[in-house]
Amino acid sequence: MVVAPCKATPTAENWERHRPLIKRLYADEGMKLKEVVAIMASQHGHNATLKMYKDRIKKWRLDKKNKEGDMLAILRKKTEREAVGKSSSFRVRGQPVAIEDVYHYFKRKKNMRDQEAYNAPTPSDVSCRTPSPAPTVPPFGNDIQMMTTNPFSWPDQFAQPEGAQYANATENLDDTEIDGMVVSTPERTFSEYNEQILQCTLRDMYNLISNNGDIPRSPSNPQTLLIPERLLLAIKTYVDGSFERGSWITGEDGYCVALGMPSSSPFNFCGYCQSAMSLLDRGLLVEFRRMLSKAFSVVDTLIRTQHPRTLDCIIDSVLYLRFRECHDIVELLLGYLSRISMILLTKDCPLARILRLISMLEIDSLEQGLTEAWRCALNGFEKALGELHISSLDINLDFTIRVYSHLSGSVVETHLRRLLAQAEKESRISKSTLQVMVCLGWNLYDQSQFAEAEQLFLDVLSQAWGKGWYFLEVDALGHLARSQHQQDNKSSAEKNLRQSIQCTCETWGMADPLTIGRMIVLLEWLREWGREEEADQLQAEITEATGRDDIDEELDEELDGH
């Protein structure tokens, strides 16, 4: 569907929203920049000049043109690694570069740089790794053995169940059977594993943003075509069984909760992941790493409590990171979830099977597999609770916003208005009604209908007032501020955003991901308005709010040792 063009100059948020699509068209599919400009204007209403696109391409480091410094660095790195018997593969600005292209580049060059340039430090745009070996597909049978490689440096003594060899060896899945497939569960306790696993994960996250640490990308695990079907079966068993056994019930606030489990929000995990990426977008790498560490630190609680929203929060976060093209982080997270679940949960627990099967999905079909898995879980909730139960509706809204965000906004709007009509028919003012209104307002915002979005958020605030639906009020207040900002109503936008930050801080604390996320938005506005001194102060508050992680302590120890 063709979106009516909006002639307004794109904002920084518009650029970030369209960034994955622009990258795919320009960098991945190799379109000319003029073609990308035309497509984005005619089909997505993103009107910008060719110069604006060139500036963004440079800022995003998507330049296609090879640079002599990059080519020299590749040549030097290849020579050094060959001297110690290592093979190499290279990427420049995230794109693979064949060594034959490097040779061809120098063959065409007439004037070469001197030896000093050849020995210069490796540019940050250039990354190098040892190519992963091609996976071996085992014969299919009752005793399935999966050939795989370990993408990260997990020590054998705790990362692998007894009888499993992860480093280019056969992994024997010999304990828990899933329709002919078996999943191994280690016999050691969580206390023996968790700390070491978390430490290795933190180290790998540090390497992800370090110029000197190149993490090899693992090949897709060898799969059978039955894995997606087994995944759906495991999810259906898990969701239906939890409702049938009474493990999941509707709490006093109307939301679905786990019986006998401590009250804990699974949404902090999603919030930490999204706040981490917002920090990365703004070049705050240390804060990014810390927020990602926080996300990993709540995984054990997320899995142990088996909250009814645990599974879809995990899928939501993985898809979010996947759509942001954070492939290394996705692989790291999936491996961590799989290992921790096998330690925390019993060997016959469906959630452990689900997370293990998700980690075995082919990389190329990961999005499709996760989408179908999420849809299967949603169907289970709607079957057990009804489509308009607040928890069913929440999952439906999150699923719609995440999975269909690439479609025309009007398509999503039609779906949301249908849900709103159903909710209003059942009850004029309810949590369900207002939750759909918030999502509809965000959809209108996404379509650049800022005035309509602002009015909808004001309606939510007026109807939620005094009913104790605090999260809805805070959520609507933050979105209202964004809508006003887009209409250049700076005073109201800043006032409402600051009020939203104050409310979340007083209720959930400064370190809450929602608080930090709103602070990041305000930081961007202050920079945009040229209020650098206030922005610097706010950035210092964000850094303090993200806190320190174990990597900071290790770095301090290394500095003290020197």
Short mmCIF file of N, CA and C in Angstrom, two decimals, residues 16 25 44 88 133 191 234 274 311 331-332 334 348-349 377 405 417 448 456 547 549:
data_model
loop_
_atom_site.label_atom_id
_atom_site.label_comp_id
_atom_site.label_asym_id
_atom_site.label_seq_id
_atom_site.Cartn_x
_atom_site.Cartn_y
_atom_site.Cartn_z
N GLU A 16 15.38 7.26 12.42
CA GLU A 16 15.68 6.03 13.15
C GLU A 16 14.62 4.96 12.89
N LEU A 25 17.54 -1.62 1.79
CA LEU A 25 17.46 -1.24 0.37
C LEU A 25 18.82 -0.83 -0.18
N HIS A 44 6.54 5.36 1.59
CA HIS A 44 6.57 5.48 3.04
C HIS A 44 6.43 6.92 3.53
N SER A 88 41.02 -16.14 7.75
CA SER A 88 40.35 -14.90 8.12
C SER A 88 39.18 -14.60 7.19
N PRO A 133 33.39 -23.15 10.84
CA PRO A 133 33.33 -24.33 9.97
C PRO A 133 31.91 -24.60 9.53
N SER A 191 23.26 -22.97 41.53
CA SER A 191 24.29 -22.20 42.23
C SER A 191 25.68 -22.49 41.70
N ALA A 234 5.20 -27.79 21.75
CA ALA A 234 5.67 -27.53 23.12
C ALA A 234 4.97 -26.30 23.70
N GLN A 274 15.39 -2.59 25.21
CA GLN A 274 15.07 -1.44 24.38
C GLN A 274 15.85 -0.20 24.81
N LEU A 311 7.15 -15.95 28.24
CA LEU A 311 7.49 -16.41 26.89
C LEU A 311 7.33 -15.32 25.86
N GLU A 331 22.20 -14.05 19.08
CA GLU A 331 22.81 -15.36 19.28
C GLU A 331 23.26 -15.55 20.73
N LEU A 332 23.84 -14.50 21.29
CA LEU A 332 24.29 -14.55 22.67
C LEU A 332 23.12 -14.78 23.61
N LEU A 334 20.03 -16.03 22.92
CA LEU A 334 19.38 -17.33 22.75
C LEU A 334 20.18 -18.44 23.42
N ASP A 348 11.66 -32.09 32.42
CA ASP A 348 10.44 -32.28 31.66
C ASP A 348 9.58 -31.02 31.60
N CYS A 349 10.13 -29.89 31.99
CA CYS A 349 9.39 -28.63 31.96
C CYS A 349 9.24 -28.15 30.52
N ALA A 377 1.09 -18.94 21.17
CA ALA A 377 0.89 -18.59 22.57
C ALA A 377 -0.33 -17.68 22.73
N SER A 405 4.82 -4.08 12.35
CA SER A 405 5.29 -2.70 12.30
C SER A 405 5.82 -2.32 10.91
N ARG A 417 -8.57 -0.54 15.48
CA ARG A 417 -9.92 0.04 15.61
C ARG A 417 -10.96 -1.07 15.78
N SER A 448 2.44 9.80 11.39
CA SER A 448 2.63 11.26 11.38
C SER A 448 1.32 12.03 11.57
N LEU A 456 -6.02 11.63 21.29
CA LEU A 456 -6.33 10.30 21.82
C LEU A 456 -5.65 10.07 23.16
N GLY A 547 24.01 2.44 36.53
CA GLY A 547 24.77 1.70 37.53
C GLY A 547 26.00 1.04 36.95
N ASP A 549 28.37 -2.62 36.45
CA ASP A 549 28.24 -4.07 36.36
C ASP A 549 29.58 -4.71 36.69
#
